[in-house]
Coordinates of C-alpha atoms in Angstrom, one line a residue:
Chain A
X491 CA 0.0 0.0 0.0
X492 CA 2.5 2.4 0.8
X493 CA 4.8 1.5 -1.9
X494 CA 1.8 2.3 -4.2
X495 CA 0.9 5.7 -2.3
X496 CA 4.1 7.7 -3.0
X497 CA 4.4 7.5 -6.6
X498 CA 0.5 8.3 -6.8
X499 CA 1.3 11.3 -4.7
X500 CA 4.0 13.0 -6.6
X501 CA 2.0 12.2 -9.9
X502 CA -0.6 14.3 -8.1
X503 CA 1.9 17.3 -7.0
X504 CA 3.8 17.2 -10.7
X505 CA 1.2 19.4 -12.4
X506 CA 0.5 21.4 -9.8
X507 CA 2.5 25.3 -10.3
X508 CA 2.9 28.0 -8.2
X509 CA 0.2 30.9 -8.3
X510 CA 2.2 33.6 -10.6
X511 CA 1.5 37.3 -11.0
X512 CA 2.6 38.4 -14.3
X513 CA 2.2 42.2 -15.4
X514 CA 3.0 44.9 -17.6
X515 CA 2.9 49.1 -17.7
X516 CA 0.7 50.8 -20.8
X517 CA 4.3 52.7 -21.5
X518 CA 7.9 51.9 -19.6
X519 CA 8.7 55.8 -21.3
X520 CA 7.4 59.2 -19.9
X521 CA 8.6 62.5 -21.8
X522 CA 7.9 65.5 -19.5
X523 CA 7.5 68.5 -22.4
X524 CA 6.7 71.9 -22.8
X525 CA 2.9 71.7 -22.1
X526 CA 3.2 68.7 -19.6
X527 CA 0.5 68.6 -16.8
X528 CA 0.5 65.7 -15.4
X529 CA -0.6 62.3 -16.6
X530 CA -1.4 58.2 -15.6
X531 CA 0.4 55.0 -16.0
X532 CA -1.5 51.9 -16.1
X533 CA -0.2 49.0 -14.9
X534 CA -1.9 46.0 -15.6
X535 CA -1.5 42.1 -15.0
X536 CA -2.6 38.6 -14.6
X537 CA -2.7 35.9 -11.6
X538 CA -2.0 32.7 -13.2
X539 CA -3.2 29.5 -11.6
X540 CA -5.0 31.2 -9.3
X541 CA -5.8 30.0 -6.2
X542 CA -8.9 31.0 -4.1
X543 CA -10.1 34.6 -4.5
X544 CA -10.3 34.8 -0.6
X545 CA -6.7 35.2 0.6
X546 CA -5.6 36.9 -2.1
X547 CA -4.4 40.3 -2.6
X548 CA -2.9 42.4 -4.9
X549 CA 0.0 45.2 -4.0
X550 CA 1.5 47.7 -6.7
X551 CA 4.2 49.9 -5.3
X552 CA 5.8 52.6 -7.6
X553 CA 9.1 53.7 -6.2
X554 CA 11.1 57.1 -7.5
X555 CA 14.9 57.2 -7.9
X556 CA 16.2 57.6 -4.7
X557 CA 17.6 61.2 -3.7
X558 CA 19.0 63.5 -1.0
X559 CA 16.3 65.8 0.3
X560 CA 17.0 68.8 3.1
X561 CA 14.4 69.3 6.2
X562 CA 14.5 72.3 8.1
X563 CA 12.7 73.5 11.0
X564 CA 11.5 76.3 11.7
X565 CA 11.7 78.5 15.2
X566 CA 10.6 81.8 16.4
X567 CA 12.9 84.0 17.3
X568 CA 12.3 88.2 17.4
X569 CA 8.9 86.8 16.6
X570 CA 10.5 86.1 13.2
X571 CA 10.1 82.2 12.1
X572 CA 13.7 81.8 10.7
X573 CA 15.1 78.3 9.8
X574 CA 17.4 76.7 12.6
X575 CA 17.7 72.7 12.9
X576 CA 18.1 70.8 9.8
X577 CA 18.4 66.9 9.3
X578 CA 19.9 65.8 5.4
X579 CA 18.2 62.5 4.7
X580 CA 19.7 60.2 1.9
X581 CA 18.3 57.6 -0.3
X582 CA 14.7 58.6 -0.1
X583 CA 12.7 57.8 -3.1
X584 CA 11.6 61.1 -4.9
X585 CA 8.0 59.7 -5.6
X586 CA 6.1 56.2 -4.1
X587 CA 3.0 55.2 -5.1
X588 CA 1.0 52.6 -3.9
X589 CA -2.4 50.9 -5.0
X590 CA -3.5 47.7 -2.9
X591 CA -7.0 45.5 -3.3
X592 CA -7.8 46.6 0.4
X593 CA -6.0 48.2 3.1
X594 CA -2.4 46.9 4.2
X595 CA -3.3 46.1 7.4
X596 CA -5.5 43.2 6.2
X597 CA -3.0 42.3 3.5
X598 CA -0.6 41.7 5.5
X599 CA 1.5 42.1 9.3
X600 CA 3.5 44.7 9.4
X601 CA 6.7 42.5 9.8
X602 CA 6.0 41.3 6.2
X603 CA 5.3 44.9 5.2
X604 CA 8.4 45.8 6.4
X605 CA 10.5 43.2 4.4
X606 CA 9.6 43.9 1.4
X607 CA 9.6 47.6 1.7
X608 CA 5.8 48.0 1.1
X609 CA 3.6 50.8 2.6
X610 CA 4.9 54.8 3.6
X611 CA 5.0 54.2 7.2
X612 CA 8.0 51.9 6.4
X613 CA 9.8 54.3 4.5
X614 CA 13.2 55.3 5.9
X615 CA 15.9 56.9 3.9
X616 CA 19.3 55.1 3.9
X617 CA 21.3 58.0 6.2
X618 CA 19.7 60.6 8.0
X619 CA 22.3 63.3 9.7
X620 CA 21.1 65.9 12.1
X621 CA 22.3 67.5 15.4
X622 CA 18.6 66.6 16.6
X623 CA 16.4 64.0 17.7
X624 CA 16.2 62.6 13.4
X625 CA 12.3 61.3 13.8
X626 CA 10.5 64.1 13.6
X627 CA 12.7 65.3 10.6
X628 CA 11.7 62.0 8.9
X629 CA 8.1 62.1 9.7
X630 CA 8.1 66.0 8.5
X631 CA 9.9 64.7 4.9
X632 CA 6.9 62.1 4.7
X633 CA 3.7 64.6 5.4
X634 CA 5.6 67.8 2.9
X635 CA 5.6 64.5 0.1
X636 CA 2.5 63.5 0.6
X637 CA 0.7 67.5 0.7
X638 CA 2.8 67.8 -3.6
X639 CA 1.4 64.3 -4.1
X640 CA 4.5 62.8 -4.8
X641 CA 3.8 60.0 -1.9
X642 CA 0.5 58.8 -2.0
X643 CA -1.4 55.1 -1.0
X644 CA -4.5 54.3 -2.5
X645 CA -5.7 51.1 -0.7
X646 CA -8.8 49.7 -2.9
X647 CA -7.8 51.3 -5.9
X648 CA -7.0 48.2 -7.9
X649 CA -9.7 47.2 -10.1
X650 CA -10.5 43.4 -11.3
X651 CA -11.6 43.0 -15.1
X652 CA -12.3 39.5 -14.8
X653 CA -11.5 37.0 -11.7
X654 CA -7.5 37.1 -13.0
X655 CA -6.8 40.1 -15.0
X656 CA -6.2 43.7 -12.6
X657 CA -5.4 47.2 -13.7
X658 CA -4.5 50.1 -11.9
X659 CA -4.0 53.9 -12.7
X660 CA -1.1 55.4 -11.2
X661 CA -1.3 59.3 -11.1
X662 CA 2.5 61.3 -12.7
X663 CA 2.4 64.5 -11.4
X664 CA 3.8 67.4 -13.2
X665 CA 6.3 68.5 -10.6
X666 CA 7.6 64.6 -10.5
X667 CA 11.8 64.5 -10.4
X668 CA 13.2 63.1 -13.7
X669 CA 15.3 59.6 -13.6
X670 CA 14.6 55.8 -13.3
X671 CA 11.2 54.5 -11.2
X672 CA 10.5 50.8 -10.5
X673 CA 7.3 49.7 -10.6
X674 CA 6.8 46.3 -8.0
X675 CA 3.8 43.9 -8.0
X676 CA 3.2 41.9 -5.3
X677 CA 0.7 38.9 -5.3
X678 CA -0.4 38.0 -1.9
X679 CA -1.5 34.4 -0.6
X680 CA -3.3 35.0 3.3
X681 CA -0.4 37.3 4.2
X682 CA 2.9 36.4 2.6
X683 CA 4.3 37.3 -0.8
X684 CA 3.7 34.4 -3.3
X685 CA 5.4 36.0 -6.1
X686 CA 6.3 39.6 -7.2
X687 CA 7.0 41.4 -10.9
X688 CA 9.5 44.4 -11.1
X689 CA 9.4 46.3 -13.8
X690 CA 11.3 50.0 -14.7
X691 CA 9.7 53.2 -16.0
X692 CA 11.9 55.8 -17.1
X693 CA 10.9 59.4 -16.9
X694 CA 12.4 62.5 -18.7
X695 CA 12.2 65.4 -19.9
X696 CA 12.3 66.3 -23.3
X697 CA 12.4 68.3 -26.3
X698 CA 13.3 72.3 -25.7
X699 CA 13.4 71.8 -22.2
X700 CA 16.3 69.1 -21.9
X701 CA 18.1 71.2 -24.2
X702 CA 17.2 74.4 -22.4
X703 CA 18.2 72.5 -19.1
X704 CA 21.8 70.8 -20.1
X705 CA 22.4 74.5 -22.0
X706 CA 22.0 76.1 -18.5
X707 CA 23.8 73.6 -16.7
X708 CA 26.7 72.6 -19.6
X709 CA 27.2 76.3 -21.0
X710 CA 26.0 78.8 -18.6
X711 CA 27.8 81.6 -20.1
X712 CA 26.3 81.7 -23.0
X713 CA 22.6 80.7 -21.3
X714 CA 23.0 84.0 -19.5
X715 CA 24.3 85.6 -22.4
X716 CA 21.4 84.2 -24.8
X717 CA 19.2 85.3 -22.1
X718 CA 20.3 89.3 -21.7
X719 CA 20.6 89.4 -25.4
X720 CA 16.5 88.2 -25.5
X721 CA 15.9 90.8 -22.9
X722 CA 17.8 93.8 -24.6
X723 CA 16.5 92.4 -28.1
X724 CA 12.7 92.9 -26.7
X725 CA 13.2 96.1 -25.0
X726 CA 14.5 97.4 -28.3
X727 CA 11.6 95.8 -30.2
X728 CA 9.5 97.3 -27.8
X729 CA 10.3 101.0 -28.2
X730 CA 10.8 101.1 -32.1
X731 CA 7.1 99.7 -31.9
X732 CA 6.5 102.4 -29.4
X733 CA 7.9 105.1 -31.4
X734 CA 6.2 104.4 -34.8
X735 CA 3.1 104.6 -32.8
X736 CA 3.4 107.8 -31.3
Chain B
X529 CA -2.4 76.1 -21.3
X530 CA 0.6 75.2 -18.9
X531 CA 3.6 75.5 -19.4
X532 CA 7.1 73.9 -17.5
X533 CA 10.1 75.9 -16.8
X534 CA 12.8 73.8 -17.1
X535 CA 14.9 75.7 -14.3
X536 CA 12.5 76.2 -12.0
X537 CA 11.3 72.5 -12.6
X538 CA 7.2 73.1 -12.4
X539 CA 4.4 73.8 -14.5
X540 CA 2.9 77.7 -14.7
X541 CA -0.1 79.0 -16.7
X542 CA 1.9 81.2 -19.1
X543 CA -1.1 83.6 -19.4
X544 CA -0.9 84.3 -15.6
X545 CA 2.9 85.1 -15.4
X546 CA 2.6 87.2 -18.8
X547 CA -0.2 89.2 -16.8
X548 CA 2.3 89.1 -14.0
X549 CA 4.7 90.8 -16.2
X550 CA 2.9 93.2 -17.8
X551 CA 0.8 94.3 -14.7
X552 CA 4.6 95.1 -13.3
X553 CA 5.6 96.6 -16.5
X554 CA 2.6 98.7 -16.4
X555 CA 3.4 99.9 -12.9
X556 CA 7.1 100.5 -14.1
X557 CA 5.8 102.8 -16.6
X558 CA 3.8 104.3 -14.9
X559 CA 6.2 105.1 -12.0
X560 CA 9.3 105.1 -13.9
X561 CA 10.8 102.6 -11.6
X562 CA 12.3 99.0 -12.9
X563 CA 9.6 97.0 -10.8
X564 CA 11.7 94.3 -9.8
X565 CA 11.1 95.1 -6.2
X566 CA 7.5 94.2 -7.1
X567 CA 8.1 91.7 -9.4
X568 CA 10.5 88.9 -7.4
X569 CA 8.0 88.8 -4.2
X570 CA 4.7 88.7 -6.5
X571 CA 7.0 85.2 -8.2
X572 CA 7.8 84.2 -5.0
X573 CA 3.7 84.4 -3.8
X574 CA 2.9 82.7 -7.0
X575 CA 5.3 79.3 -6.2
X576 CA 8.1 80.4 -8.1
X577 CA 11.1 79.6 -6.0
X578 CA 13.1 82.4 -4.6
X579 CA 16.2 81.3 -6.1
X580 CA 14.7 81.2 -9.9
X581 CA 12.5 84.2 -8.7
X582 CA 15.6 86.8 -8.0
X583 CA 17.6 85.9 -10.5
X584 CA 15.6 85.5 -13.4
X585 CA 13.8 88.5 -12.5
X586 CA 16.6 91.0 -13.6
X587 CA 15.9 90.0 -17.3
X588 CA 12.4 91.9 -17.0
X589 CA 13.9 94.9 -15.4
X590 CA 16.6 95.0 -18.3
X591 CA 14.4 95.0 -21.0
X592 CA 11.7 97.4 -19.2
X593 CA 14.7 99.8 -18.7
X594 CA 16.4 99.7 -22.5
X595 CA 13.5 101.8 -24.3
X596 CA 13.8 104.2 -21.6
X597 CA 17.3 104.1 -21.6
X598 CA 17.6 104.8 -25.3
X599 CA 14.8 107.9 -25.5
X600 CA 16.7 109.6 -22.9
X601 CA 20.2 108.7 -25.3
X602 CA 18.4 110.7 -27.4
X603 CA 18.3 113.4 -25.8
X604 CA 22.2 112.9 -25.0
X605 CA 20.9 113.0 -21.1
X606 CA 23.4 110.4 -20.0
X607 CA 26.1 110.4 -18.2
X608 CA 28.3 107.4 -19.5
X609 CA 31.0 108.3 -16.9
X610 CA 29.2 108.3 -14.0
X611 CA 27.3 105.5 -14.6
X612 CA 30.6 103.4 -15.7
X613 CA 32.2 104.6 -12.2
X614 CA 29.1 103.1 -10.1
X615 CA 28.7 100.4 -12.7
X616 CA 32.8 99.5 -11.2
X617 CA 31.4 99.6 -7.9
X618 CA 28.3 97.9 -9.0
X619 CA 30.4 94.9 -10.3
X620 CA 32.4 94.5 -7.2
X621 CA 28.8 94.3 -5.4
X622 CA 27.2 91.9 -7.1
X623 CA 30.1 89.5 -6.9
X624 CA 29.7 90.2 -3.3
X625 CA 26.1 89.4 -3.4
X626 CA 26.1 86.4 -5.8
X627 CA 28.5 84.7 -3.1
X628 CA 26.3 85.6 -0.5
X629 CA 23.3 84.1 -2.3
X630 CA 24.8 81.1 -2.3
X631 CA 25.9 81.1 1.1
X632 CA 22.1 81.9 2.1
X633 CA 20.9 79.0 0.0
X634 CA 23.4 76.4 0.9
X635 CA 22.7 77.3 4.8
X636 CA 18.5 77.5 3.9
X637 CA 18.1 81.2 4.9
X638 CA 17.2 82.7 1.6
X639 CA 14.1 82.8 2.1
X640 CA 13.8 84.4 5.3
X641 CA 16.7 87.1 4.5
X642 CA 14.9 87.7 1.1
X643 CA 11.9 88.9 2.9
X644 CA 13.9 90.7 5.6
X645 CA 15.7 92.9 3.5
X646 CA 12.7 93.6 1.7
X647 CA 10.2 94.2 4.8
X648 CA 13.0 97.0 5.8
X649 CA 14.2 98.8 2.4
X650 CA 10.0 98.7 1.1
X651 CA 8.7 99.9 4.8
X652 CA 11.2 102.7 4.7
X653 CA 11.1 103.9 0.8
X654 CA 7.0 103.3 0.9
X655 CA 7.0 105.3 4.3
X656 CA 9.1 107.9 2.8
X657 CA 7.6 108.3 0.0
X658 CA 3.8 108.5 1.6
X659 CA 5.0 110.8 4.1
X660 CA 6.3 113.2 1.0
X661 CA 3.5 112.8 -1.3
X662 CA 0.5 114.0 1.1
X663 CA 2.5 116.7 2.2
X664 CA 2.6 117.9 -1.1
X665 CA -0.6 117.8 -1.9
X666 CA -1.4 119.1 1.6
X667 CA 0.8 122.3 0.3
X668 CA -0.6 122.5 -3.3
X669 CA -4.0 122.3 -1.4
X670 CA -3.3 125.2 0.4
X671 CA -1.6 126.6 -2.5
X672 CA 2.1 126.9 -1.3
X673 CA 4.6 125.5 -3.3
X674 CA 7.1 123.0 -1.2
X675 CA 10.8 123.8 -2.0
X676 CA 12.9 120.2 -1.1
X677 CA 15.9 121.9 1.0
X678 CA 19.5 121.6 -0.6
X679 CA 21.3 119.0 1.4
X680 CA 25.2 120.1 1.8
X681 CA 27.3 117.0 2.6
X682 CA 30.6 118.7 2.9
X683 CA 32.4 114.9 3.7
X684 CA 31.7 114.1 0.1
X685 CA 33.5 117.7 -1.4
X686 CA 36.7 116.6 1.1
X687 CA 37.3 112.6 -0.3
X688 CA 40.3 111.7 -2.0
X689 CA 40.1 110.4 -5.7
X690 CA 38.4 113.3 -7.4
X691 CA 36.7 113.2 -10.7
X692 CA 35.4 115.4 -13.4
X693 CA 31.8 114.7 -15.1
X694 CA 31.4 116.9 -17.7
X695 CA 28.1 115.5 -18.6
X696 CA 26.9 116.4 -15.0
X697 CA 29.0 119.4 -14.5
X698 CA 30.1 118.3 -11.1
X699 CA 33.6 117.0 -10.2
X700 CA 33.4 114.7 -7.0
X701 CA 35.2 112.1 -5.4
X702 CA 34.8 108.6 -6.9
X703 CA 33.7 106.9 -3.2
X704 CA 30.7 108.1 -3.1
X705 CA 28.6 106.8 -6.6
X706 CA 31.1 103.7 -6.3
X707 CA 30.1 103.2 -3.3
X708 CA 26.1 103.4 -3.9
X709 CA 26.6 100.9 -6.9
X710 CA 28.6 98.3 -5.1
X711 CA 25.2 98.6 -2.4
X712 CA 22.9 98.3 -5.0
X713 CA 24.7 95.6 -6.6
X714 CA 24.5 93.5 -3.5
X715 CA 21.3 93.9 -2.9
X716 CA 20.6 93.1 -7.0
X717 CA 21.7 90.2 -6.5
X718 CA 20.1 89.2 -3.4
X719 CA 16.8 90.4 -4.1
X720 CA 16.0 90.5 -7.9
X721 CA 16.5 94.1 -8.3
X722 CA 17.6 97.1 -10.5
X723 CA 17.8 99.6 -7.2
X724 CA 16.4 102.4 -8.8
X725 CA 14.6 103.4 -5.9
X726 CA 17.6 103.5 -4.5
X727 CA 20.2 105.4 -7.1
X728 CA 17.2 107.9 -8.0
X729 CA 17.3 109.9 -4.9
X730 CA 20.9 109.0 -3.9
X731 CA 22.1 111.2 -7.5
X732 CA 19.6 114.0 -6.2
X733 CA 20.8 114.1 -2.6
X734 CA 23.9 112.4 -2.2
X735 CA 25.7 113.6 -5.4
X736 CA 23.8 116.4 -6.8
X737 CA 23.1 115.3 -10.2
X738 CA 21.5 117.6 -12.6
X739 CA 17.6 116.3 -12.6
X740 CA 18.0 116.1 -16.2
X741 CA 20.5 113.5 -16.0
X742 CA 19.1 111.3 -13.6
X743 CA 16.8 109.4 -15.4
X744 CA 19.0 108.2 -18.6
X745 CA 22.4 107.9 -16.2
X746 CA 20.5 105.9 -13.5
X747 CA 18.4 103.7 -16.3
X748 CA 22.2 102.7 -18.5
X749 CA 23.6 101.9 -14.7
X750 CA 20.5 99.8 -14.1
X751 CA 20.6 98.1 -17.3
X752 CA 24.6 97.4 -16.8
X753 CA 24.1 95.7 -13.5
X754 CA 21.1 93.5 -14.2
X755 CA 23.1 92.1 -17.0
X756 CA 26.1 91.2 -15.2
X757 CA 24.2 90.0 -12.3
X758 CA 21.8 88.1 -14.7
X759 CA 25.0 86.5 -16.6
X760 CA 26.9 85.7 -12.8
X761 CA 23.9 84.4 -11.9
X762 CA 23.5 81.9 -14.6
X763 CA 27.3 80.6 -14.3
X764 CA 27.6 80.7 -10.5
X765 CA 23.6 79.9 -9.6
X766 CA 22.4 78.0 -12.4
X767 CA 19.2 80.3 -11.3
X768 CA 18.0 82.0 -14.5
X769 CA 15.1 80.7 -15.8
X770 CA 14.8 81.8 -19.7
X771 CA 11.1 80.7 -20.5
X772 CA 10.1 82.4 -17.7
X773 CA 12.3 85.0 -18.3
X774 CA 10.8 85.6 -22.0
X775 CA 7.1 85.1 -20.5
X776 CA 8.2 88.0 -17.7
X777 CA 9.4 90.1 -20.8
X778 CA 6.7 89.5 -23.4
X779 CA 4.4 90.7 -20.8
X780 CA 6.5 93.3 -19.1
X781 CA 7.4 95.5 -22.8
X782 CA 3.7 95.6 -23.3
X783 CA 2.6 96.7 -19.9
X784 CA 4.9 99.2 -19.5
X785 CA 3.8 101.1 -22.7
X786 CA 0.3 101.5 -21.3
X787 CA 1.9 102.2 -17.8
X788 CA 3.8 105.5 -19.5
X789 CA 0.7 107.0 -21.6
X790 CA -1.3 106.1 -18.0
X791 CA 1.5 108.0 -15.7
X792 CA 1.8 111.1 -17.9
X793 CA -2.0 112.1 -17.2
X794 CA -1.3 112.4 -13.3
X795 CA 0.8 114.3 -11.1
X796 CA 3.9 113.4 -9.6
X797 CA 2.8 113.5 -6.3
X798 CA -0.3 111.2 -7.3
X799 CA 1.8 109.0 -8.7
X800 CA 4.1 108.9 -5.9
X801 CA 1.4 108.4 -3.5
X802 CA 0.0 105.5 -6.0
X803 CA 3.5 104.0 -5.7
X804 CA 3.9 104.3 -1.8
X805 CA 0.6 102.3 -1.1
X806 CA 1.8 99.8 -3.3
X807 CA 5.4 99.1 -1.9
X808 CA 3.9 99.2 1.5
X809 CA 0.6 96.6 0.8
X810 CA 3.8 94.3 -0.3
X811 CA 5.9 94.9 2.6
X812 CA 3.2 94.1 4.9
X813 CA 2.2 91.3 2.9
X814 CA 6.2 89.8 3.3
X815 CA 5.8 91.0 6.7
X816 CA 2.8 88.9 7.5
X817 CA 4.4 86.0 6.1
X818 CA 7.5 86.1 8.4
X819 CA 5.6 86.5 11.7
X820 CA 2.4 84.6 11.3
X821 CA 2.7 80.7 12.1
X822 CA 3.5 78.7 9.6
X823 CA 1.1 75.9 9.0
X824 CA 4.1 73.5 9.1
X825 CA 7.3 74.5 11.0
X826 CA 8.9 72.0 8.9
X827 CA 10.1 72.7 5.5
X828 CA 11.7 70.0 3.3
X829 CA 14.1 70.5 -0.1
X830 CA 15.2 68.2 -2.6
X831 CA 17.0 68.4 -5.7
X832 CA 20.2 69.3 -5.9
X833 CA 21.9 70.0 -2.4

């Protein structure tokens, strides 16, 4: 009996493959130009051999190329609020995003949250320097990026077009930093991470304003030249129009 | 329709900052004034930041002060000399300022000093100047005509370094207009401006400038400093924005055409009184922003560090 059970049994565990998330972004390119306003990326994907819909949740976390951001605080002094402490925080992302099929808290214990770097309470920059206590510095970094919208979660905001197949909308602001953004899916099975997609976006900006941008930075001379030659050029202009009209 | 500034790194509606510029070019022509005391802190209420705010702001007050500039050429009403000899000092001061500016920005303090130095030089020239207009037209009320006493500074007729301006018929030390254009050129640099305000009355009471040579000396120096502050700016700051910059102009040429055809139908002490409520609505407004609590004490900056 038993020497028949075991070969039954892995005949029976052969076919059987892991639930998979597998997903993609409607364009891995954003060009921020001239008239840019803002706009969304969808990100769309599938759960293959799905398991149970109970159990099973969806995370999509967009994170922003990590940067070096400045906090200062603010005191009173001559009744004057004048800038005094200051904490420099490193490696913060410059923009995080993240959609979930319901609130973290029922996706998922914190602990799990916290190892794979999933939800803005977990955030923390790789170095923080300050003469002060660095926690409120932090916290303060986290509420000014969420008030510009560049750090935002949007539990429930991941819509199901049939059992398998989800799409989300993630929102690009205009005032979003240029450079490389990941976007990470995570497919849930009753708390733990079952499998995860990461894919990269690339945002830049383009057109007359890169060139305007790398002239500024690259040949600054003549950028300040080019611009007090346009000022002088249109204050001229401006009086020979004058002066045939008077 | 929006539009991004690549410096400044957002998004503006181009058809607000062209009224921005024009309703500053009006006032300039109206006034006779450069307007970039008006123009930097109206930027900086709108978002702009104060960086890309004072030093892209000297490209409006250039080109609001060239057809100006050139009418009173014209009229050979310049004095080249004098306004090289402060332009010396001026270039001295805005080196000074420009390393200063960066100081401030580096320690996060621009802001704050910004609106400092701009609460206390627009309280005390819009005070001035309020105090002076009504008592004019107190006098021409009562129909006595005010005589503004001759100020004798015999300090300035005993510095060393003497010079002759033929153009202004005076021959005077060197110190003293150097001196005013390396102060103006600071405080170009530090707060987005062509100093007018300041050089005006300095020329009338300080070095006794024939009235007729004012304008068109003052208006060449003006011009000469915002364009070397505008070009030190650019290499040292990376701080000029030039789509704003052209938006600023486009508007600011048009405006100040109707401002001058507007000014030249009151009197001077209307318009100085006009002028005096203005400066000091903006001072209290800058005022009111230092003092009152800010809705977050913290402040956060990214970018480039």
């Amino acid at each position: 009996m038993k020497r028949l059970l075991i070969p039954v049994l892995l005949l029976l565990a052969l076919p059987v493959r892991a639930e998979d998330v597998v997903s993609g972004l409607g364009q891995d390119v954003i060009e921020i130009t001239s008239n840019y306003t803002g706009s969304n990326i969808v990100v769309f994907g599938t759960v293959e051999q799905s398991g149970a819909l109970a159990g099973r949740d969806i995370v999509i976390v967009v994170r922003g190329p990590g940067s070096d951001m400045i906090v200062r605080r603010r005191d009173r002094i001559a009744g004057v609020w004048i800038n005094r402490a200051a904490a420099k925080l490193e490696g913060m992302p410059a923009y995080y995003y993240l959609a979930s099929t319901q609130p973290l808290a029922k996706v998922a214990t914190p602990d799990v949250m916290a190892r794979y770097g999933i939800g803005m309470e977990g955030l923390e920059p790789t170095a923080i320097s300050s003469h002060h206590d660095t926690r409120p510095f932090r916290d303060a970094a986290l509420r000014q990026l969420a008030r510009r919208g560049l750090y935002r979660e949007a539990p429930g905001s991941i819509d199901f077009l049939s059992e398998n197949l989800f799409r989300t909308h993630v929102p690009v602001p205009a005032d979003v930093p240029r450079g490389q953004y990941n976007v990470e899916v995570y497919l849930f099975r009753d708390g733990d991470v079952v499998s995860a997609q990461s894919t990269p976006l690339f945002i830049d900006q383009t057109g007359i304003e890169r060139r305007m941008f790398n002239f500024a930075h690259n040949n600054p001379f003549g950028y300040g030249l080019a611009t007090v030659f346009m000022a002088l050029l249109m204050g001229w202009l401006s009086s020979l129009l004058f002066r045939q009209q008077a | 329709m929006e539009i991004y500034l690549p410096i400044a790194e957002m998004s503006v509606h181009w058809l607000t900052i062209i009224g921005l510029g024009a309703l500053v070019g009006f006032v300039s022509g109206m006034f006779g004034v450069g307007g970039g005391f008006l123009l930097t802190p109206l930027l900086v209420f709108y978002g702009i930041p104060s960086t890309v705010a004072v030093a892209t702001t000297l490209s409006h007050v250039t080109a609001s002060s060239v057809s100006g500039a050139l009418a009173q050429w014209r009229k050979n009403a310049v004095d080249f000399r004098m306004a090289g000899v402060m332009l010396a000092g001026g270039l001295f001061g805005t080196m000074a300022g420009v390393w200063l500016f960066a100081l401030l920005e580096r320690q996060g303090q621009m802001d704050t000093i910004v609106s400092l130095t701009y609460v206390v030089m627009l309280g005390a020239i819009g005070g001035l100047m309020l105090q002076e207009s009504l008592a004019t037209m107190r006098a021409r009320a009562a129909g006595v005509a005010l005589s503004v006493k001759p100020v004798n500074h015999p300090w300035i007729q005993k510095l060393p370094f003497r010079m002759r301006f033929r153009q202004s018929r005076l021959y005077i030390s060197v110190i003293p207009p150097a001196g005013i254009g390396f102060l103006v050129g600071v405080l170009s640099a530090i707060m987005g401006i062509g100093g007018g305000f300041i050089v005006v009355p300095a020329m009338i009471y300080l070095l006794r400038m024939p009235t007729s040579m004012v304008m068109g000396t003052s208006l060449v120096q003006i011009i000469g400093l915002a364009v070397v502050t505008t070009l030190l700016q650019a290499t040292s700051n990376y701080a000029v924005d030039m789509v704003l910059a052209m938006l600023l102009v486009t508007g600011g040429v048009v405006g100040a055409q109707f401002g001058v055809s507007a000014g030249a139908k009151l009197h001077g002490e209307q318009l100085r009184l006009g002028l005096a409520v203005v400066v000091l609505a903006v001072c209290l407004k800058l005022l009111w922003g230092l003092v009152v609590h800010p809705g977050d004490v913290y402040s956060l900056t990214t970018g480039a560090l």
